[in-house]
Amino acid sequence: MDQKSKVDVHRQLAIFSNFLRKRGLKITNQRLLVAEKIFGMHNHFTVDSLAEDLKDRRQEISRATIYRIVSVMVEAGVLTEHNFGQNARYYEHIPTQCHHDHILCVDCGRIEEFVNDDIERLQNKIAKSHGFELQDHALNLYGHCRELKETGKCARRNVNPEDQIDLG
Amino acid sequence: MDQKSKVDVHRQLAIFSNFLRKRGLKITNQRLLVAEKIFGMHNHFTVDSLAEDLKDRRQEISRATIYRIVSVMVEAGVLTEHNFGQNARYYEHIPTQCHHDHILCVDCGRIEEFVNDDIERLQNKIAKSHGFELQDHALNLYGHCRELKETGKCARRNVNPEDQIDLG
DNA sequence: TTTGATGCAAAACGTTTGCACGGCA
DNA sequence: TGCCGTGCAAACGTTTTGCATCAAA
């Protein structure tokens, strides 16, 4: 991690700690460790993969606790939850980019991000025309990325299945 | 159900039966009952709510079987699966409208449908720019519908929880 | 000291599966 | 008759929860 990232992580930890304090929640070792790990990541993860990543710590953190911490972080607004169509929920650390949507490869599980202001505007228009006050949205595109077509194979089979998307 | 709908249901049953025959799958009572029920519905449902709806039949159909039939119907292309962000998968009978997206009320669970060609076009453009060959997409808008604001209350609390969306 | 957080194990939930039986082709 | 579909119950994977213990405030 470069110097700038470290500073970012600390700033985000401070924001999260503040949230905990304001809500009368305790600032525990587990909460700080989980939050630090997440703030240092810039990819999508599941509770399961996060638990694996946290195994290198001196004392392992239980899954029940990770589930509880993750949901506090979602409430705090520093984490978003995604339903990409599989069994497990995916999470993503927010600060990377304020808002974006996802495009997923059905072959290799690759997840890329995009922003499109025109679509955002159209969504607002549609909501209004249905008499809805828009709160949130999820836009996921599913397709085949270049890799399989160009190289004849892709990551799907060679990678730890826990790190990937299975769109079956 | 009006006369036209009944004809539609029969036409769709014929299409589904054809699919079964072509694939060497058997045309069983359970498959016909489940398909008929689904073809007669024009809303979104879960396997659970479907099982409840089928309880008024002479002999109840087991959930395992319903799961199996539903997945055959998805393969047959007469049913689509949605992930609206809750635990259970939602299904929807296709013929209603060829393709559409959804807008969901976070208060009462109402689900409305929309189509927007501009968004479809933009999605294709985005996929292309990422080097993806677009296969499918999911666009869900979440917001507050008029009901709660205008009447001060909404369906959420008065309805069988199994029939609704819980975006909690 | 008080209260909330943690870890464990068990429960809960939606979904899938192995197997013996039954019904379609 | 042969083989696939069904129903049951058990297994499954993810998530939640009850409870005793532990640690932050």
CSV table of N, CA and C in Angstrom, one decimal, chain A residues 106-110 147-148 152-168:
chain,number,residue,atom,x,y,z
A,106,VAL,N,-19.6,-13.3,-17.2
A,106,VAL,CA,-20.2,-14.6,-16.8
A,106,VAL,C,-19.3,-15.8,-17.0
A,107,ASP,N,-18.1,-15.5,-17.7
A,107,ASP,CA,-17.2,-16.6,-17.8
A,107,ASP,C,-16.2,-16.6,-16.7
A,108,CYS,N,-15.5,-15.5,-16.5
A,108,CYS,CA,-14.4,-15.5,-15.5
A,108,CYS,C,-14.7,-14.8,-14.2
A,109,GLY,N,-15.8,-14.2,-14.1
A,109,GLY,CA,-16.2,-13.5,-12.8
A,109,GLY,C,-15.7,-12.1,-12.6
A,110,ARG,N,-14.9,-11.7,-13.6
A,110,ARG,CA,-14.4,-10.3,-13.6
A,110,ARG,C,-15.5,-9.3,-13.3
A,147,GLU,N,-11.4,-12.0,-22.6
A,147,GLU,CA,-10.4,-13.0,-22.3
A,147,GLU,C,-10.6,-14.4,-22.9
A,148,LEU,N,-11.8,-14.9,-22.7
A,148,LEU,CA,-12.1,-16.2,-23.2
A,148,LEU,C,-12.0,-16.3,-24.7
A,152,GLY,N,-8.9,-18.3,-25.5
A,152,GLY,CA,-9.4,-19.6,-25.5
A,152,GLY,C,-9.6,-20.2,-24.1
A,153,LYS,N,-9.2,-19.5,-23.1
A,153,LYS,CA,-9.5,-19.9,-21.7
A,153,LYS,C,-9.6,-18.7,-20.8
A,154,CYS,N,-10.1,-18.9,-19.6
A,154,CYS,CA,-10.1,-17.8,-18.7
A,154,CYS,C,-10.0,-18.3,-17.3
A,155,ALA,N,-10.0,-17.3,-16.4
A,155,ALA,CA,-9.6,-17.6,-15.0
A,155,ALA,C,-10.5,-18.5,-14.3
A,156,ARG,N,-11.7,-18.7,-14.7
A,156,ARG,CA,-12.7,-19.4,-14.0
A,156,ARG,C,-12.2,-20.7,-13.3
A,157,ARG,N,-11.5,-21.5,-14.1
A,157,ARG,CA,-11.1,-22.8,-13.6
A,157,ARG,C,-9.8,-22.8,-12.7
A,158,ASN,N,-9.0,-21.7,-12.8
A,158,ASN,CA,-7.7,-21.8,-12.1
A,158,ASN,C,-7.7,-21.0,-10.8
A,159,VAL,N,-8.8,-20.4,-10.5
A,159,VAL,CA,-8.7,-19.5,-9.3
A,159,VAL,C,-9.6,-20.2,-8.2
A,160,ASN,N,-9.2,-19.8,-6.9
A,160,ASN,CA,-10.0,-20.2,-5.8
A,160,ASN,C,-11.5,-19.8,-6.0
A,161,PRO,N,-12.3,-20.8,-6.0
A,161,PRO,CA,-13.7,-20.6,-6.3
A,161,PRO,C,-14.4,-19.5,-5.4
A,162,GLU,N,-13.8,-19.4,-4.2
A,162,GLU,CA,-14.4,-18.4,-3.3
A,162,GLU,C,-14.3,-17.0,-3.7
A,163,ASP,N,-13.3,-16.7,-4.6
A,163,ASP,CA,-13.1,-15.4,-5.0
A,163,ASP,C,-13.9,-15.0,-6.2
A,164,GLN,N,-14.7,-15.9,-6.7
A,164,GLN,CA,-15.4,-15.6,-7.9
A,164,GLN,C,-16.9,-15.6,-7.9
A,165,ILE,N,-17.4,-15.2,-9.0
A,165,ILE,CA,-18.8,-15.2,-9.3
A,165,ILE,C,-19.2,-16.5,-10.0
A,166,ASP,N,-20.2,-17.1,-9.5
A,166,ASP,CA,-20.7,-18.3,-10.2
A,166,ASP,C,-22.1,-18.0,-10.7
A,167,LEU,N,-22.2,-17.7,-11.9
A,167,LEU,CA,-23.6,-17.4,-12.5
A,167,LEU,C,-24.2,-18.6,-13.1
A,168,GLY,N,-23.6,-19.7,-12.8
A,168,GLY,CA,-24.1,-21.1,-13.2
A,168,GLY,C,-24.6,-21.2,-14.5
